[in-house]
PDB file of C-alpha atoms in Angstrom:
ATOM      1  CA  UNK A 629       0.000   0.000   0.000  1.00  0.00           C
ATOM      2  CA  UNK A 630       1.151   3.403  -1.016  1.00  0.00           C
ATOM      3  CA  UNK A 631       2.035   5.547   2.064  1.00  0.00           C
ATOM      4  CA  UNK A 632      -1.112   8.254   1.569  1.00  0.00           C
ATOM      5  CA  UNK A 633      -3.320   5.082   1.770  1.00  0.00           C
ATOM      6  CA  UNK A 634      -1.488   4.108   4.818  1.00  0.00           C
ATOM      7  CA  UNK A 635      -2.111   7.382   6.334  1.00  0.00           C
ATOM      8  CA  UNK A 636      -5.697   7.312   5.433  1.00  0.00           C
ATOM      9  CA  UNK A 637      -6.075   3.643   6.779  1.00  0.00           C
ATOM     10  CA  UNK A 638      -4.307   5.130   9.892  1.00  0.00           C
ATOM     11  CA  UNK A 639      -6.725   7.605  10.461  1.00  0.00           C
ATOM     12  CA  UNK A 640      -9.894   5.757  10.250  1.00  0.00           C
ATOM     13  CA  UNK A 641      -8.845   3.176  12.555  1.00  0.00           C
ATOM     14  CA  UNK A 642      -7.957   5.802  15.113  1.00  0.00           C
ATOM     15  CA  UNK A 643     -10.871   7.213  14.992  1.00  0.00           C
ATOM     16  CA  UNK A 644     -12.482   4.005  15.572  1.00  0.00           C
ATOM     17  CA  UNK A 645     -10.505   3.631  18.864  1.00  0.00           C
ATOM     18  CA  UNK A 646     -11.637   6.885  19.847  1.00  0.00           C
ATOM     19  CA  UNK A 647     -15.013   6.323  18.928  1.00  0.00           C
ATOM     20  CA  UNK A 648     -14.937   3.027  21.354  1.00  0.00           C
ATOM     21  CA  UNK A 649     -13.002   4.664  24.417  1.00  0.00           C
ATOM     22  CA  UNK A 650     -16.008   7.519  24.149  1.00  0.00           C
ATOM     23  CA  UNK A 651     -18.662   4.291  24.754  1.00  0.00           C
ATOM     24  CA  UNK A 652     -16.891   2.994  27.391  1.00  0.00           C
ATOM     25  CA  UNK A 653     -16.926   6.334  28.929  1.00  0.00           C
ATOM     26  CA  UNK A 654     -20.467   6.918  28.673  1.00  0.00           C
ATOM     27  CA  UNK A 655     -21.367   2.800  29.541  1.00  0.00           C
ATOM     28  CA  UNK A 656     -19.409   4.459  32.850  1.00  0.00           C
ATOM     29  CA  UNK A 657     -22.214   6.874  33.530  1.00  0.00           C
ATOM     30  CA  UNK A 658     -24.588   4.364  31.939  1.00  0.00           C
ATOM     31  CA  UNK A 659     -25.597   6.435  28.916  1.00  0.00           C
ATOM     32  CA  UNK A 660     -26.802   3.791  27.060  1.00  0.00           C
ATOM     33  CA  UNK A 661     -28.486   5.330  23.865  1.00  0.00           C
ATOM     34  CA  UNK A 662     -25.162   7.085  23.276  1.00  0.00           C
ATOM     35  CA  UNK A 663     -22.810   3.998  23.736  1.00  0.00           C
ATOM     36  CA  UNK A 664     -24.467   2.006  20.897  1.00  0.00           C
ATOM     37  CA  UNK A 665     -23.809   5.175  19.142  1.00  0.00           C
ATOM     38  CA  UNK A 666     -20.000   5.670  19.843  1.00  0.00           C
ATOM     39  CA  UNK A 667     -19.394   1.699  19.200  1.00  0.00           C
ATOM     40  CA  UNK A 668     -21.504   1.533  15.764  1.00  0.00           C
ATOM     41  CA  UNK A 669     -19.481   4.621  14.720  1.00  0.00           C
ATOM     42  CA  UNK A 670     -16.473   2.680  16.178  1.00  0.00           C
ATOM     43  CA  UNK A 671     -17.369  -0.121  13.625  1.00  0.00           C
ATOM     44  CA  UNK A 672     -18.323   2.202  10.893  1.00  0.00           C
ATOM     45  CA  UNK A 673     -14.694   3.715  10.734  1.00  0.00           C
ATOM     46  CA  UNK A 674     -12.832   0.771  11.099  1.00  0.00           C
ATOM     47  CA  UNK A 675     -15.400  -0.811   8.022  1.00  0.00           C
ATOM     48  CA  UNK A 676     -14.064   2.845   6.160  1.00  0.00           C
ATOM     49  CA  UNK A 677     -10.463   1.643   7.076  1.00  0.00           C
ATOM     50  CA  UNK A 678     -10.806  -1.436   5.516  1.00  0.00           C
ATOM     51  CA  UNK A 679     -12.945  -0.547   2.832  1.00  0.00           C
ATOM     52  CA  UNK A 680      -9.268   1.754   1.834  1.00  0.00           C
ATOM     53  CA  UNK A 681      -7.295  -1.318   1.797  1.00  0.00           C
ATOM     54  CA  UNK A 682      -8.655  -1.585  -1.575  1.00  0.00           C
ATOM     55  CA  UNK A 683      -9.313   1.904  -2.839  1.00  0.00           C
ATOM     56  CA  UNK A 684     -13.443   1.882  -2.116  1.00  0.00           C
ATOM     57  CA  UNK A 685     -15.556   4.258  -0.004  1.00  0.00           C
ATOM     58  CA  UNK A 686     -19.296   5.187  -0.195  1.00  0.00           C
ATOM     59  CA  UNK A 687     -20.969   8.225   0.788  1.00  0.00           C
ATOM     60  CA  UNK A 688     -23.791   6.290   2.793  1.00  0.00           C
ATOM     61  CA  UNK A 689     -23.726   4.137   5.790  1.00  0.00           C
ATOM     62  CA  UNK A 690     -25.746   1.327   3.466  1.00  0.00           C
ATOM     63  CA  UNK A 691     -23.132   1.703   0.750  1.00  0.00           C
ATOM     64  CA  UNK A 692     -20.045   0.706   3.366  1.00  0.00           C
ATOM     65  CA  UNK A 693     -22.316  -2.132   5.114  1.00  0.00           C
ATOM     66  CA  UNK A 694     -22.700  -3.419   1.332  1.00  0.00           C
ATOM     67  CA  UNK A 695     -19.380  -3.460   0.172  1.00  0.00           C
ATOM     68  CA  UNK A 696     -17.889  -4.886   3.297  1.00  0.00           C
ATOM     69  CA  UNK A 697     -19.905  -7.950   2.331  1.00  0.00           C
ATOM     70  CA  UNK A 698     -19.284  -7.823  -1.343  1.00  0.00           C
ATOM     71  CA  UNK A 699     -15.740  -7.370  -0.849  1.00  0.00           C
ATOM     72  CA  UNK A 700     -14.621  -8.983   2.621  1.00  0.00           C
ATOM     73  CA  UNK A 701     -17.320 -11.212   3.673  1.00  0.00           C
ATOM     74  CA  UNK A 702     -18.380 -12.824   0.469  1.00  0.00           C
ATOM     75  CA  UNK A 703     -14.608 -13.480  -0.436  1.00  0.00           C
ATOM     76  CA  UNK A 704     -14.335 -15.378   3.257  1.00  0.00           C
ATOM     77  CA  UNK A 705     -11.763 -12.399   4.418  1.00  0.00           C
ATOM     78  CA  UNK A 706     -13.819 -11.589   7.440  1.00  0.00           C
ATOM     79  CA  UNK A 707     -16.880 -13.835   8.780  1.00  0.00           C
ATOM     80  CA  UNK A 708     -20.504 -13.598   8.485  1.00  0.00           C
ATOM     81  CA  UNK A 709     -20.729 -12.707  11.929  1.00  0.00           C
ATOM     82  CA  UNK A 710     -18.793  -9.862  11.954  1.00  0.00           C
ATOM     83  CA  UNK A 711     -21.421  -8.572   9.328  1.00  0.00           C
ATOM     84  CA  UNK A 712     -24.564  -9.613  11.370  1.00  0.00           C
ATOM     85  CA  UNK A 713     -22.839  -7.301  14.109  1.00  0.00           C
ATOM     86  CA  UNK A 714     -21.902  -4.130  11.966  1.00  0.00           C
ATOM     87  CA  UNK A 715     -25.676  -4.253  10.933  1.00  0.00           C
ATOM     88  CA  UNK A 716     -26.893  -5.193  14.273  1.00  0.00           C
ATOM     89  CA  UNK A 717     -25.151  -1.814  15.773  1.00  0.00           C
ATOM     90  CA  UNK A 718     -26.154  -0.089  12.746  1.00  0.00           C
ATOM     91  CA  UNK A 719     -29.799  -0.869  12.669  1.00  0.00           C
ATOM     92  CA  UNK A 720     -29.853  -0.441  16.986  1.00  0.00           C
ATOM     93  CA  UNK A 721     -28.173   2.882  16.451  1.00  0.00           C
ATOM     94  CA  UNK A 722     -30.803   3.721  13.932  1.00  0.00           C
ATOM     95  CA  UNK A 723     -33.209   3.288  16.129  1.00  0.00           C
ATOM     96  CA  UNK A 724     -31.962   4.778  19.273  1.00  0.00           C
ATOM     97  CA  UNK A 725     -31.096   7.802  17.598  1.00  0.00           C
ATOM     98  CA  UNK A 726     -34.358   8.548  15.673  1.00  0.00           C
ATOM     99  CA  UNK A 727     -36.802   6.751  16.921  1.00  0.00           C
ATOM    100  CA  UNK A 728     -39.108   7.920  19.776  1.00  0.00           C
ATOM    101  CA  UNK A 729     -39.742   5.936  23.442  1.00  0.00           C
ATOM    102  CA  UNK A 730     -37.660   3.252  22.077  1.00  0.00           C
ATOM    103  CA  UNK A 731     -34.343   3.488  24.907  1.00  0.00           C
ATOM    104  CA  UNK A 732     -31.641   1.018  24.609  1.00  0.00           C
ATOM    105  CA  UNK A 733     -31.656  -1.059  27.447  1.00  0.00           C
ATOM    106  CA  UNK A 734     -28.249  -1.888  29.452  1.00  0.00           C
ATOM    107  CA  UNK A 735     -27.471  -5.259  28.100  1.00  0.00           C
ATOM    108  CA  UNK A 736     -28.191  -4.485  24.972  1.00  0.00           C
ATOM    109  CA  UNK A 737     -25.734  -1.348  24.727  1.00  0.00           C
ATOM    110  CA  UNK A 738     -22.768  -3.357  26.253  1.00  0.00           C
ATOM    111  CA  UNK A 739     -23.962  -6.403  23.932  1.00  0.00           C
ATOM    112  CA  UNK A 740     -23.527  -4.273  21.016  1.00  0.00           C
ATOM    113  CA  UNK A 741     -20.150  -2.623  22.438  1.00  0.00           C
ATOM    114  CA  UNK A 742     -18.490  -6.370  22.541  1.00  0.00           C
ATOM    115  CA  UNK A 743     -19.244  -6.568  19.419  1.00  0.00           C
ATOM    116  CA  UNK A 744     -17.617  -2.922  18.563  1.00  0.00           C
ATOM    117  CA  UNK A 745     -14.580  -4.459  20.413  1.00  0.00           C
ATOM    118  CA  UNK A 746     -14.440  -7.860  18.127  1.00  0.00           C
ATOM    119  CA  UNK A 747     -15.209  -6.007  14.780  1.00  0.00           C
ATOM    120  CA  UNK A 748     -12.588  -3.628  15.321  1.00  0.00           C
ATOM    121  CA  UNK A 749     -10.236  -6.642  15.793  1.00  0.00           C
ATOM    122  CA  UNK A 750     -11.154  -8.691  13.075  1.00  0.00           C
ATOM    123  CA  UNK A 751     -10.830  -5.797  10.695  1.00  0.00           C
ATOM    124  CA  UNK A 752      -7.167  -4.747  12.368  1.00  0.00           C
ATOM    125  CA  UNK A 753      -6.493  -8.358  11.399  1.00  0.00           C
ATOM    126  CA  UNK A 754      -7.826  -8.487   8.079  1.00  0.00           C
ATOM    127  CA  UNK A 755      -5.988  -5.002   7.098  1.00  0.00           C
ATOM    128  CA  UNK A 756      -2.575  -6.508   8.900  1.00  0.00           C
ATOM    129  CA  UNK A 757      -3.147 -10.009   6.418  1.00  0.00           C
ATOM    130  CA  UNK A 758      -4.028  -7.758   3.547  1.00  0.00           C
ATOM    131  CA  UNK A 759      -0.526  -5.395   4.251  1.00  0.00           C
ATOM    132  CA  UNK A 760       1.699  -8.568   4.032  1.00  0.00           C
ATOM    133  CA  UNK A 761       0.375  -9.317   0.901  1.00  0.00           C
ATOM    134  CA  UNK A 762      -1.836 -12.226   1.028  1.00  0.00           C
ATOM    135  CA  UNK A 763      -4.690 -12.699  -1.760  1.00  0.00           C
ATOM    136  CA  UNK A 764      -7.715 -13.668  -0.881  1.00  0.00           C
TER     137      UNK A 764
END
């Protein structure tokens, strides 16, 4: 990978750290609407940093959810489960953000932060195969 790609990759997964320490601080003070927030957004960058591993991006949440399967699921590169999570927190985040008298209960938010934890993992490891320049 050329080193502006690097940088980019970089970027997006530290934002993804970021975006996890900010639910772990707010599972601290039991927030819980806003930790399935920080850890889908937490997935979401690390799917952007991955989806830059080969040159791809999409303006809409959808679009990223979509190529993550077409390009990293489908091929076997990351599992299934890692995309029934990503559109677990995504669809959860949807509704805890914009829909009304619908607040995310405790296990649920720290359910959906493990998996925030594991995605971000499996993608670090995917990226890491990908850099040492395995095919798929």
């Amino acid at each position: 990978m050329n080193r502006v790609k690097d940088a980019l990759i970089s970027y997006r997964l530290e934002q993804a750290h970021h975006a996890l320490r900010q639910a772990e601080v707010l599972a601290g003070v039991e927030e819980w609407d806003g930790v399935v927030n920080r850890a889908y957004y937490a997935m979401f960058y690390a799917a952007l940093a991955l989806l830059l591993t080969k040159g791809l991006g999409a303006s809409k949440h959808t679009g990223v959810l979509a190529l993550v399967d077409r390009e990293f699921v489908r091929p076997g590169l990351l599992p299934s489960a890692m995309s029934r999570v990503l559109r677990d927190a995504f669809n959860q985040r949807q509704r805890s953000d914009y829909a009304e008298l619908t607040p995310t209960s405790r296990e649920r938010a720290l359910e959906i932060l493990g998996h925030a934890r594991e995605f971000i993992e499996a993608v670090k490891n995917v990226i890491l195969w990908e850099r040492e320049g395995n095919q798929p």
